[in-house]
Short mmCIF file of C-alpha atoms and ligand atoms in Angstrom, two decimals:
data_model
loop_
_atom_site.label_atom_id
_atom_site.label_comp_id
_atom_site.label_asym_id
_atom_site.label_seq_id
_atom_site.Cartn_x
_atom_site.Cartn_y
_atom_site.Cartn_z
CA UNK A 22 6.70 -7.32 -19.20
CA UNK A 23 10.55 -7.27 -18.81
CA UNK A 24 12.70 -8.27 -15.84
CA UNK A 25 13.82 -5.00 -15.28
CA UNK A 26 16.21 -3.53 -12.87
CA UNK A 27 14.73 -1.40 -9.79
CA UNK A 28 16.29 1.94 -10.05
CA UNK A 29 18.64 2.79 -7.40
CA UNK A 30 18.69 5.58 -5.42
CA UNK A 31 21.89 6.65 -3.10
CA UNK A 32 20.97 8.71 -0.13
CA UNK A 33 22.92 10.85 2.17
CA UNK A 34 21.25 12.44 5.46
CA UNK A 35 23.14 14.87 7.14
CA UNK A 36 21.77 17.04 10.69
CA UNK A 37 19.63 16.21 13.60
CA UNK A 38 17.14 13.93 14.10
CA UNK A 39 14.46 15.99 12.64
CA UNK A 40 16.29 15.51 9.57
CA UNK A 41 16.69 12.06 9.86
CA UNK A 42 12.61 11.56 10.67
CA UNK A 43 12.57 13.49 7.04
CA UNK A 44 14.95 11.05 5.76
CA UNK A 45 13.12 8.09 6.88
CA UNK A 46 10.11 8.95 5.56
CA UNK A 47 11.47 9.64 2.27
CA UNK A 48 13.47 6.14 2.22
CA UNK A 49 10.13 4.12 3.23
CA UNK A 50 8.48 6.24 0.44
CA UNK A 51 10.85 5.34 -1.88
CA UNK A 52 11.13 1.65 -0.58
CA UNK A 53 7.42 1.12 -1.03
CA UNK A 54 7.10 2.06 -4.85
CA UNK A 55 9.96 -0.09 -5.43
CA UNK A 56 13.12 1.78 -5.56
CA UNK A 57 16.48 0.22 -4.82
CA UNK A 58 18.67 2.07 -1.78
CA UNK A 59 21.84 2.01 -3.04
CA UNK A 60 24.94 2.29 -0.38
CA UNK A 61 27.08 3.68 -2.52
CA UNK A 62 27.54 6.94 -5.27
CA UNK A 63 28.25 5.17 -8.18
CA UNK A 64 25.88 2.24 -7.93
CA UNK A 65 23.01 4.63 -7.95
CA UNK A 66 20.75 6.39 -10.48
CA UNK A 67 20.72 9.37 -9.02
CA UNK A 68 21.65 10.73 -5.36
CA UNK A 69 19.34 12.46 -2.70
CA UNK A 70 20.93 14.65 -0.14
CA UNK A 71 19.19 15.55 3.01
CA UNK A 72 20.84 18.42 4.03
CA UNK A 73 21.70 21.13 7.32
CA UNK A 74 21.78 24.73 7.20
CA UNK A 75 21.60 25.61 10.46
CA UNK A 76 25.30 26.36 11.72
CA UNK A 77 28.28 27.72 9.06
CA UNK A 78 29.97 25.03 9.56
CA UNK A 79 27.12 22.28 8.81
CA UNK A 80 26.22 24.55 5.96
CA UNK A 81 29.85 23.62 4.44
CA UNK A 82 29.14 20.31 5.24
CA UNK A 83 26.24 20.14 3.54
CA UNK A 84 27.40 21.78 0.34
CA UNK A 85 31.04 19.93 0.18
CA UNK A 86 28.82 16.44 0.19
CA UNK A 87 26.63 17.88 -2.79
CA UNK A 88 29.73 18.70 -4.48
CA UNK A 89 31.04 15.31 -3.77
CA UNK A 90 27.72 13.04 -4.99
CA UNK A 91 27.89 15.58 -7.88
CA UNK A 92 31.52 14.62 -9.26
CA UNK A 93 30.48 10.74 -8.17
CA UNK A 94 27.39 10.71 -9.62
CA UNK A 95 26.06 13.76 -11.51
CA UNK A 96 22.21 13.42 -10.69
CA UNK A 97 21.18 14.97 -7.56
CA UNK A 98 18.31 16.23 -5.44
CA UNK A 99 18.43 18.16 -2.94
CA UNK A 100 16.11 18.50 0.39
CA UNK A 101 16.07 19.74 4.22
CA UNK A 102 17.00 23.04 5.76
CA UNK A 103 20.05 24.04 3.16
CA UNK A 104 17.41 24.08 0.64
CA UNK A 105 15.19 26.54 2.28
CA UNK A 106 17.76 29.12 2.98
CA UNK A 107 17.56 31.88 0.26
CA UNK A 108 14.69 29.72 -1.37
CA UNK A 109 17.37 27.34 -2.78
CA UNK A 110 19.95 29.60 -3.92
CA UNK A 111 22.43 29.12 -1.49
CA UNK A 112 22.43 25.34 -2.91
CA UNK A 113 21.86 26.46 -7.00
CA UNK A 114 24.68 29.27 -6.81
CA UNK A 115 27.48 26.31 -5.30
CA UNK A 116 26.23 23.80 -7.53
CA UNK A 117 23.85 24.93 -10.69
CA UNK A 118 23.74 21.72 -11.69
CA UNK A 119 21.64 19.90 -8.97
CA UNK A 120 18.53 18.37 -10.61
CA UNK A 121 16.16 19.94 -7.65
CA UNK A 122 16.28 21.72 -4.24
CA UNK A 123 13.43 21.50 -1.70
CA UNK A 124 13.27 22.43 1.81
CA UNK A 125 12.58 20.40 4.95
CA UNK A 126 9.84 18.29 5.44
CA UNK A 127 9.13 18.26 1.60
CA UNK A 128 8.58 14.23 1.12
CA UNK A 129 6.14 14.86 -1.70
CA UNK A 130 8.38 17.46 -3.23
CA UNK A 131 11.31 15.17 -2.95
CA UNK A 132 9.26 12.13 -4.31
CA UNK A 133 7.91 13.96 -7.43
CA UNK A 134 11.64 15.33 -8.13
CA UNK A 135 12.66 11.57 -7.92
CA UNK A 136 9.65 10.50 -10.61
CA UNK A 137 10.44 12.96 -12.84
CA UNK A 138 14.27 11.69 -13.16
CA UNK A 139 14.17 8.47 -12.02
CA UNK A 140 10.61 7.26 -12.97
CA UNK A 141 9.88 3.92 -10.96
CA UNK A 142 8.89 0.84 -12.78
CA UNK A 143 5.47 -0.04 -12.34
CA UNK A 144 3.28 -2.89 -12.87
CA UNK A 145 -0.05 -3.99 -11.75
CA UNK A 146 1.00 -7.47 -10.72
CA UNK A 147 4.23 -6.60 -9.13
CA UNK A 148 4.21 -3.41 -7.86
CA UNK A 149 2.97 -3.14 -4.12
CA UNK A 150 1.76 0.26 -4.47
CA UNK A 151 -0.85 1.46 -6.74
CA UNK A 152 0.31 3.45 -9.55
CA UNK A 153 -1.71 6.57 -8.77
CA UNK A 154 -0.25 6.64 -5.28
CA UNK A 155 3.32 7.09 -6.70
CA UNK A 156 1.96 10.41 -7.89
CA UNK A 157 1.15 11.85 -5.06
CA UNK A 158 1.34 10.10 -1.08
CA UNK A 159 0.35 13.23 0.85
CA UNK A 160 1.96 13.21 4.69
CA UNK A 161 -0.80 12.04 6.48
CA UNK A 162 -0.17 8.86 5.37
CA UNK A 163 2.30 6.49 4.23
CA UNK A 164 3.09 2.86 3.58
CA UNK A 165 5.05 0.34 5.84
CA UNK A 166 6.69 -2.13 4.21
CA UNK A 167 7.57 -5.07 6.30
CA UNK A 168 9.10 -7.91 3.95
CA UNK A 169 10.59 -8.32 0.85
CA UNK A 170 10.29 -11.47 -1.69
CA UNK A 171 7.59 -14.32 -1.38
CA UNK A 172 8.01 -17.99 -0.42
CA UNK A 173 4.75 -19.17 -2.64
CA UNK A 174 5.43 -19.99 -6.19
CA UNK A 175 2.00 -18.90 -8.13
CA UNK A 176 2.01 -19.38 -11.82
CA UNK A 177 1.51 -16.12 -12.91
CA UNK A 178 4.08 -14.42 -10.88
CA UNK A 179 7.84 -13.42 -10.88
CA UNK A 180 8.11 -11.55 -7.80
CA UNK A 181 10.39 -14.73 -6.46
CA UNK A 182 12.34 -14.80 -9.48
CA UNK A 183 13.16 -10.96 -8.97
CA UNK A 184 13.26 -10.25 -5.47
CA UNK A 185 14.12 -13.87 -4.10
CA UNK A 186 11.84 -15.92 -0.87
CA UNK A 187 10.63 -13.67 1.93
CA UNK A 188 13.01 -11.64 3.79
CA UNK A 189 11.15 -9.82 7.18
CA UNK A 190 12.44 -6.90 8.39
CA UNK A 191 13.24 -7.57 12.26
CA UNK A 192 10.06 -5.91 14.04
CA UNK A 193 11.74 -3.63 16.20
CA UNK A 194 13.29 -2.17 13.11
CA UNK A 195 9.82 -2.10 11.55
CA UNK A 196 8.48 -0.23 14.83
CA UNK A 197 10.75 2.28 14.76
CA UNK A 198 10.13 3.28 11.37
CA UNK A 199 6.02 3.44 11.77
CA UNK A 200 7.26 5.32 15.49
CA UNK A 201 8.63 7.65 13.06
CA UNK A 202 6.39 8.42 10.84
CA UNK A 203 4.08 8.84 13.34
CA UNK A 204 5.77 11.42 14.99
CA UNK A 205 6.45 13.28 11.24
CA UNK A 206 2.50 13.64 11.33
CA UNK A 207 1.44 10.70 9.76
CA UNK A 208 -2.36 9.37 10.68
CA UNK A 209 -2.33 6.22 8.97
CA UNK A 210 0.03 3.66 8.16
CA UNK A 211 -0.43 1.43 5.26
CA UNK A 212 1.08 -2.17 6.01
CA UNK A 213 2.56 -3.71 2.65
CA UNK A 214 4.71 -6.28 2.02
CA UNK A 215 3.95 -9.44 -0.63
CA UNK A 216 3.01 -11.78 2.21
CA UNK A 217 2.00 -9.99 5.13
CA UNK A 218 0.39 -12.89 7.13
CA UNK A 219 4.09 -14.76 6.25
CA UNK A 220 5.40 -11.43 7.99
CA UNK A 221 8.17 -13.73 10.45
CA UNK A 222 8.44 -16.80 9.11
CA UNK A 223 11.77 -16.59 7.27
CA UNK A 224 12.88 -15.52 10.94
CA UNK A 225 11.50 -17.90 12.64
CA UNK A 226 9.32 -15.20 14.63
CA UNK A 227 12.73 -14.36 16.32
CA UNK A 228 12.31 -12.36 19.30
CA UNK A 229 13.40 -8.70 18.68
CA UNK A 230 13.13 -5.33 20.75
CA UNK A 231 11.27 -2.20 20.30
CA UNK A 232 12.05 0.52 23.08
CA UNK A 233 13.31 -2.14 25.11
CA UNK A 234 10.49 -4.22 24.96
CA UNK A 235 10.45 -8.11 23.67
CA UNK A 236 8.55 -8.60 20.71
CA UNK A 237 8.33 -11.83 18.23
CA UNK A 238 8.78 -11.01 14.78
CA UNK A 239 5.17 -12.12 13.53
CA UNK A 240 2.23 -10.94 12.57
CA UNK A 241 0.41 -10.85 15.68
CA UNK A 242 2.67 -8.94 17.26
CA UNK A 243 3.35 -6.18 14.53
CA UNK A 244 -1.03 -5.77 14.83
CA UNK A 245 -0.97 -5.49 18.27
CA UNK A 246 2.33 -3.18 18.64
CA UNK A 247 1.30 -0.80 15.50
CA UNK A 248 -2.36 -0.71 17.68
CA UNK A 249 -0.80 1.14 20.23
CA UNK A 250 0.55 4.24 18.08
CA UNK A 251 -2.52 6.13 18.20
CA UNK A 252 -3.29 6.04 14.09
CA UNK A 253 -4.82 4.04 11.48
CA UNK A 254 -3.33 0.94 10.97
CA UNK A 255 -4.47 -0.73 7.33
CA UNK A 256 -3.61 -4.32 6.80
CA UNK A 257 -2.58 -5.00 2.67
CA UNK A 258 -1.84 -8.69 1.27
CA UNK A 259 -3.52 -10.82 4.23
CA UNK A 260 -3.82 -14.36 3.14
CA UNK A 261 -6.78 -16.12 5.21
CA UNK A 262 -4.13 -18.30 7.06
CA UNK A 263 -5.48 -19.95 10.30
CA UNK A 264 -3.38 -17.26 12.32
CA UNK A 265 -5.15 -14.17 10.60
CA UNK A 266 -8.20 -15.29 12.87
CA UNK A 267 -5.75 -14.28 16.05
CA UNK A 268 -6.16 -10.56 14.43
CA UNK A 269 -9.62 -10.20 13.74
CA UNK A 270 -10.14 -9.47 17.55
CA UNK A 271 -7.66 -6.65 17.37
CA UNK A 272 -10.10 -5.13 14.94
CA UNK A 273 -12.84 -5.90 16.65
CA UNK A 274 -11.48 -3.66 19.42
CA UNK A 275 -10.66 -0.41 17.26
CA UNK A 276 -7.31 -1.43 17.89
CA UNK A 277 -6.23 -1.26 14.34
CA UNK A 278 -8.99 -1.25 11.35
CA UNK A 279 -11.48 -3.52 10.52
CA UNK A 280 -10.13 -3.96 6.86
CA UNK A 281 -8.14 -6.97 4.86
CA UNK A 282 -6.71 -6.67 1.63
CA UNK A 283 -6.76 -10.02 0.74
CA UNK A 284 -5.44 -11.27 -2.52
CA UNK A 285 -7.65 -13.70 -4.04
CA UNK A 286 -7.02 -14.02 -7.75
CA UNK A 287 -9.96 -16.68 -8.25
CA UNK A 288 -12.50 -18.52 -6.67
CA UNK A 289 -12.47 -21.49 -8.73
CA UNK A 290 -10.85 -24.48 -7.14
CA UNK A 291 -9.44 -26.04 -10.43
CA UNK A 292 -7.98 -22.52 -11.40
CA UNK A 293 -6.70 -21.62 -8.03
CA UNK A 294 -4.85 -25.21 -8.39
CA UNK A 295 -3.40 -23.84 -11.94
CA UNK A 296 -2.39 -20.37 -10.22
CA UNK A 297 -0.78 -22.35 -7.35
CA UNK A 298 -2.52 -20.00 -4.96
CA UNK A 299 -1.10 -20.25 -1.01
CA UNK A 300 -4.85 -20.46 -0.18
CA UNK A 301 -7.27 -22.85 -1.40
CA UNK A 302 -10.67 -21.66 -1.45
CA UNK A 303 -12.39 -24.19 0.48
CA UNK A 304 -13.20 -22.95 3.76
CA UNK A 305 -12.58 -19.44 3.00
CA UNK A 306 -16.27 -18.81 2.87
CA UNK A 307 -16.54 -20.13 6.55
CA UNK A 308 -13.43 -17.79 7.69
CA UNK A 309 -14.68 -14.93 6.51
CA UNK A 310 -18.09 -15.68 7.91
CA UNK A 311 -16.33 -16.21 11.23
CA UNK A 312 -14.41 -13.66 10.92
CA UNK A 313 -17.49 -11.27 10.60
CA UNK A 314 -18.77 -13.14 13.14
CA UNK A 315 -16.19 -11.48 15.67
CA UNK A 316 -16.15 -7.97 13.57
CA UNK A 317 -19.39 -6.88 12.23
CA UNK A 318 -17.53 -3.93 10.64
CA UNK A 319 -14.92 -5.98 8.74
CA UNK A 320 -14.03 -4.78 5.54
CA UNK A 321 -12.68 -7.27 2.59
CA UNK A 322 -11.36 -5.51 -0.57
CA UNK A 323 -9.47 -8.23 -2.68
CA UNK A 324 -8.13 -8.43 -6.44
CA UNK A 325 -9.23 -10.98 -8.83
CA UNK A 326 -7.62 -12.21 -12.48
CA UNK A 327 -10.12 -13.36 -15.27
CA UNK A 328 -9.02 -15.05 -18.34
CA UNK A 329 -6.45 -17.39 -16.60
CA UNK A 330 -5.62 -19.86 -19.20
CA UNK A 331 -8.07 -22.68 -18.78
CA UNK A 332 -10.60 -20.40 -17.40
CA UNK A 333 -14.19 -22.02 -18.49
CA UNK A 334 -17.82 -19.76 -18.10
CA UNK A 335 -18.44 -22.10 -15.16
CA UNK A 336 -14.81 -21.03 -13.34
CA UNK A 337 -15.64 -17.83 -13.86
CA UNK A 338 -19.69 -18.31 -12.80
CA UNK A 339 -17.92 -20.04 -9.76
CA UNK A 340 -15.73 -16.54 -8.82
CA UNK A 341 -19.22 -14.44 -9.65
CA UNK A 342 -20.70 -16.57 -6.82
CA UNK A 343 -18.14 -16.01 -4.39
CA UNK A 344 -18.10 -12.65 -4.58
CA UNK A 345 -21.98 -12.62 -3.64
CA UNK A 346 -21.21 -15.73 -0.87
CA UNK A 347 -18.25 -13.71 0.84
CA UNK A 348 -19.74 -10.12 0.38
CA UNK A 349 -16.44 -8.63 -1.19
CA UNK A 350 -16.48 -5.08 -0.13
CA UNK A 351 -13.80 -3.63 -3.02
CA UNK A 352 -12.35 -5.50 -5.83
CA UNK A 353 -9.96 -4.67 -7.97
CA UNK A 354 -9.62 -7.05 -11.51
CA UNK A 355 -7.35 -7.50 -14.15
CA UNK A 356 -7.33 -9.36 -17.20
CA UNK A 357 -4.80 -12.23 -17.70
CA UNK A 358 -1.89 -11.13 -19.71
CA UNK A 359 1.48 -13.70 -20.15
CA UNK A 360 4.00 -12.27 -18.14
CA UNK A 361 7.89 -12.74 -19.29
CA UNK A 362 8.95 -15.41 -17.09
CA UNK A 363 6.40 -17.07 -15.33
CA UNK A 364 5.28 -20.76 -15.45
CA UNK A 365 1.80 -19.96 -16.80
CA UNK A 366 2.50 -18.48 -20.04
CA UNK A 367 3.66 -23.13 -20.73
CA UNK A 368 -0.34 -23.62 -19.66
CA UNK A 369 -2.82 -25.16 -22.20
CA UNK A 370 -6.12 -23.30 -22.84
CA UNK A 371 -5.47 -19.51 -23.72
CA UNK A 372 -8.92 -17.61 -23.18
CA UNK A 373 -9.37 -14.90 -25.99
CA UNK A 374 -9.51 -11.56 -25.85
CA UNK A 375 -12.54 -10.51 -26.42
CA UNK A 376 -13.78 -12.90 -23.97
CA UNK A 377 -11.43 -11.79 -21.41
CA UNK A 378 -13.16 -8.54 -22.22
CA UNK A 379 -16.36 -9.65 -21.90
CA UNK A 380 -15.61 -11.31 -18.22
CA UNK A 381 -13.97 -8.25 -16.94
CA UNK A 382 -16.96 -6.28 -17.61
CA UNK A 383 -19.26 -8.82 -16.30
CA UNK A 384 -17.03 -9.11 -13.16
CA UNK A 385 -17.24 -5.36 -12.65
CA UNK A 386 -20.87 -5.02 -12.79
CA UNK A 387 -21.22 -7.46 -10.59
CA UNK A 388 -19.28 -6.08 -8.34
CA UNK A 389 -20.42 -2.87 -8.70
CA UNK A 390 -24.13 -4.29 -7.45
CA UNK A 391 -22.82 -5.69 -4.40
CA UNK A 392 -20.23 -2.64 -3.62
CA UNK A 393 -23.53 -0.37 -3.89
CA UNK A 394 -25.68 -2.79 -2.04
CA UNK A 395 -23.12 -2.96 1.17
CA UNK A 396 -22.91 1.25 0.87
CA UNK A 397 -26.02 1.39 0.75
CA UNK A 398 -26.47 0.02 4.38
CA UNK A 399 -23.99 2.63 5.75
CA UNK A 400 -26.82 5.18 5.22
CA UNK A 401 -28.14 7.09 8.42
CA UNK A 402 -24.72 5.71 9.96
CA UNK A 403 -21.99 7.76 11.49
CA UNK A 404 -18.85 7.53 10.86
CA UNK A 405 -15.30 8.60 11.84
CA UNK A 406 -13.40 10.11 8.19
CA UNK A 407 -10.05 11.00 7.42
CA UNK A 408 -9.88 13.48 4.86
CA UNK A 409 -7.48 13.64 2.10
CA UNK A 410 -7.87 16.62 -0.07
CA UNK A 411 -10.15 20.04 -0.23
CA UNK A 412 -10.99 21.43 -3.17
CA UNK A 413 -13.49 23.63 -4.46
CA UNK A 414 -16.69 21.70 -4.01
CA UNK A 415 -16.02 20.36 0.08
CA UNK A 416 -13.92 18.12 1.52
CA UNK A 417 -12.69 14.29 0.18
CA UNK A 418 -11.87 11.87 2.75
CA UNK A 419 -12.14 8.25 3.61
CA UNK A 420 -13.59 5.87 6.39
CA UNK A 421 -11.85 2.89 7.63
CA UNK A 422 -13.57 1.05 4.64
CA UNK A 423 -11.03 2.64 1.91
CA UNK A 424 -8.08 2.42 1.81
CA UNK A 425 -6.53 5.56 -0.30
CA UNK A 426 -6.36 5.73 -4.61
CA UNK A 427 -7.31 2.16 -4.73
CA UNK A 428 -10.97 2.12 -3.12
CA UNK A 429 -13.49 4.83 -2.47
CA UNK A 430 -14.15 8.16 -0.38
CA UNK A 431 -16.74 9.72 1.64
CA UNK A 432 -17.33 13.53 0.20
CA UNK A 433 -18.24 16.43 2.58
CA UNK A 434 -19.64 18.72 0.10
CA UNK A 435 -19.62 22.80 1.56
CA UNK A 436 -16.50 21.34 4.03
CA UNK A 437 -13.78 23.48 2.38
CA UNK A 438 -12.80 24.67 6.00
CA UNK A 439 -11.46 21.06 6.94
CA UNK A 440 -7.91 20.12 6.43
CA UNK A 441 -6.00 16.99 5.07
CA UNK A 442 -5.22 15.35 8.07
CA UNK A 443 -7.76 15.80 9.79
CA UNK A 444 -10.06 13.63 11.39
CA UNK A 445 -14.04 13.97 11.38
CA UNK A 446 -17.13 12.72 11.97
CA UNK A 447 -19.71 12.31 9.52
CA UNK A 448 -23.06 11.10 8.94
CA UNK A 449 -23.94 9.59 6.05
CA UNK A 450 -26.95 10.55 3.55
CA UNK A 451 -25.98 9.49 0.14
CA UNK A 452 -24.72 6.03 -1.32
CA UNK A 453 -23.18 5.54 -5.11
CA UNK A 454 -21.36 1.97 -6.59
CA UNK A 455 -18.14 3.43 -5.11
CA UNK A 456 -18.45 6.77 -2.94
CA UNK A 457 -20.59 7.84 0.13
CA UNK A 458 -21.74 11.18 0.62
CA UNK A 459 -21.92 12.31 4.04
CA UNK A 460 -22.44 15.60 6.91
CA UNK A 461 -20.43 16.46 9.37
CA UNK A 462 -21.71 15.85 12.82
CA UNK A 463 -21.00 18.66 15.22
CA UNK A 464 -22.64 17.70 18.57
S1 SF4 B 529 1.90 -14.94 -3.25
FE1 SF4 B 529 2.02 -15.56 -5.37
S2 SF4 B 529 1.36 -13.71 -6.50
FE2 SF4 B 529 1.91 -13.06 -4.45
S3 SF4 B 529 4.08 -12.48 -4.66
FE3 SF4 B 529 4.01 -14.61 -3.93
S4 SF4 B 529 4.22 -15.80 -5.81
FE4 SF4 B 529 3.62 -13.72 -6.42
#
């Protein structure tokens, strides 16, 4: 892996605020897969322009500003209400060189115009959002990202190296977004960031206001303020700090979901010491116990790296045992690879590859047992689904337990009359390693 660049994208938004809810949605799209916003024409990659058709005079406007990113820049999308008039060829007969024209409200259109000219970089250990999910984020639900940079320094890591120590957004500003989005139809908001339990810190968990209420920048606060918008609120990149405990009621509640993303990496003490984790492992197994303790329902999905230089078959018998002792719900692994940059690539004790091979699959068998074992349990239950996608066979959808692309789904098969978006409840009848199966409940 290179240090490469983020590519920059310059974004105008012109017309009323139902425009700008468009715009925002597209900017924290773009944010969370890693794009750069550039402030100005020539710094950028390419240009998006949110645009207004709906009086002459904004429709001038609107095309003038085209014209003007177009001799500044030369590659530009196009979106909102100019783009819908004449199905885009009021916008293609000024300028025929725009690279795309949607209409309003067309975030996925926009985003997929943006990856086919400006593809995003993407890698598993840096990227914040999984690969898949830069396809395709369909409106009913989007990420949040709170932070930038990270203050730890693990080995195998260059995210501080590329994007510098934590930087929190100021939470009112973070509010207003997720307000937002809410109100463009979104039902669940994904909460990224590289830290998320840091989420403050580099602000000293200033005071800020949302809607003229007080609230301290901190983690707490953002659980307990994104609690009270009415939608699914997913926690990503928790680190089992002492403080996380202060959330695990909110859960407990319904207030926001029952589920951490929690980045382990490793269970064994002397490797976690080599990776420089933020979290030790002792007394992790107690947290989470206590933690389930207070939430029955909590869900732990977590990522995992095998082959760390050094890496013996007892380190890695040691991460096999936590997984059974701390009843990991969803794992995700990856196999150590050097990346350019980082500290770890100087450490003694290179596993090979075909035994890095040979862990990974081991790893994922294991998992797979305990994944199936925990679904398993949900049988007979009921629960409330979001569903994501219909196609020919019933409906897809997810409980609070998956979080979308990177964990699993609850099908509704014969439910082709649902919608994405919409909320149901099922029951289940059918477990696999990864999926539930499940019937709608209509009392
Ligand atoms: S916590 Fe470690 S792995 Fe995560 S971004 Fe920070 S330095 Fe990288």
């Amino acid at each position: 892996m290179t240090s490469k660049q983020a590519p920059r994208v310059g974004f105008v938004s012109l017309g009323c605020p139902k425009a700008l809810v468009d715009s925002e949605r597209i900017l924290t799209q773009l944010r969370a897969e890693g794009y750069a916003i550039s402030p100005s024409y020539d710094d950028a990659d390419l240009v998006v322009v949110n645009t207004c058709g709906f009086i002459d005079a904004a429709v001038e406007e609107s095309l003038e500003t085209i014209g003007e990113a177009l001799a500044e820049n030369g590659k530009v999308i196009v979106t909102g209400c100019l783009g819908a008039r004449e199905d885009g060829a009021m916008v293609r007969n000024a300028h025929p060189n725009v690279l795309a024209v949607t209409g309003p409200h067309a975030y996925e259109e926009v985003m997929h115009a943006v990856h086919d000219h400006l593809p995003p970089l993407h890698d598993p250990f840096l990227d914040l959002v999984p690969p898949q999910g830069i396809r395709l984020t369909p409106r009913h639900y989007a990420y949040l990202k709170i932070s930038e940079g990270c203050n730890h320094r693990c080995t195998f890591c260059i995210i501080p190296q590329l994007r510098g120590d934590l930087v929190s957004r100021p939470i009112g500003e973070v509010m207003t977004e997720a307000e937002n989005l809410v109100k463009a139809g979104v039902k669940e908001l994904l909460v990224v960031s590289q830290d998320t339990s840091a989420y403050g810190l580099d602000l000293k968990y200033t005071t800020d206001f949302w809607g003229g209420r007080p609230l301290k920048t901190r983690f707490l606060d953002l659980a307990r303020a994104l609690g009270e918008l009415g939608v699914w609120v997913r926690m990503h990149y928790v680190y089992p700090y002492p403080h996380v405990d202060e959330v695990i009621p909110l859960m407990a509640e319904g207030k926001i979901l029952p589920y951490l993303d929690i980045p382990f990496q490793h269970a064994s003490p002397r490797i976690l010491k080599a990776m420089k984790r933020p979290a030790s492992s002792e007394n992790v197994l107690a947290r989470i116990k206590a933690w389930r303790d207070v939430c029955p329902d909590l869900v732990i999905r977590s990522t995992f790296i095998v082959g760390f230089p050094g890496e013996t078959e007892e380190d890695f018998q040691d991460l096999l045992d936590f997984l059974d002792e701390a009843q990991i719900d969803r794992a995700g692994c990856f196999k150590y690879s050097p990346v350019e940059g980082a500290p770890a690539n100087e450490l003694e004790g290179a596993v090979p590859e075909d035994v890095k091979e040979e862990r990974w699959h081991r790893f994922m068998a294991h998992q797979a047992r305990i994944s199936e074992a925990r679904l398993e349990a949900r049988v007979g239950k009921r629960m409330t689904v979001l569903v994501d996608e219909i196609d020919e066979e019933g409906a897809i959808a997810r409980s609070w337990a998956d979080a979308p692309e990177i964990d699993g789904n609850v099908f509704i098969d014969g439910a082709t009359h649902l919608e994405p978006g919409q909320f149901v409840e099922v029951e289940i009848t059918e477990y696999g390693e990864h999926d539930l199966w499940g019937v709608l409940v209509t009392d």
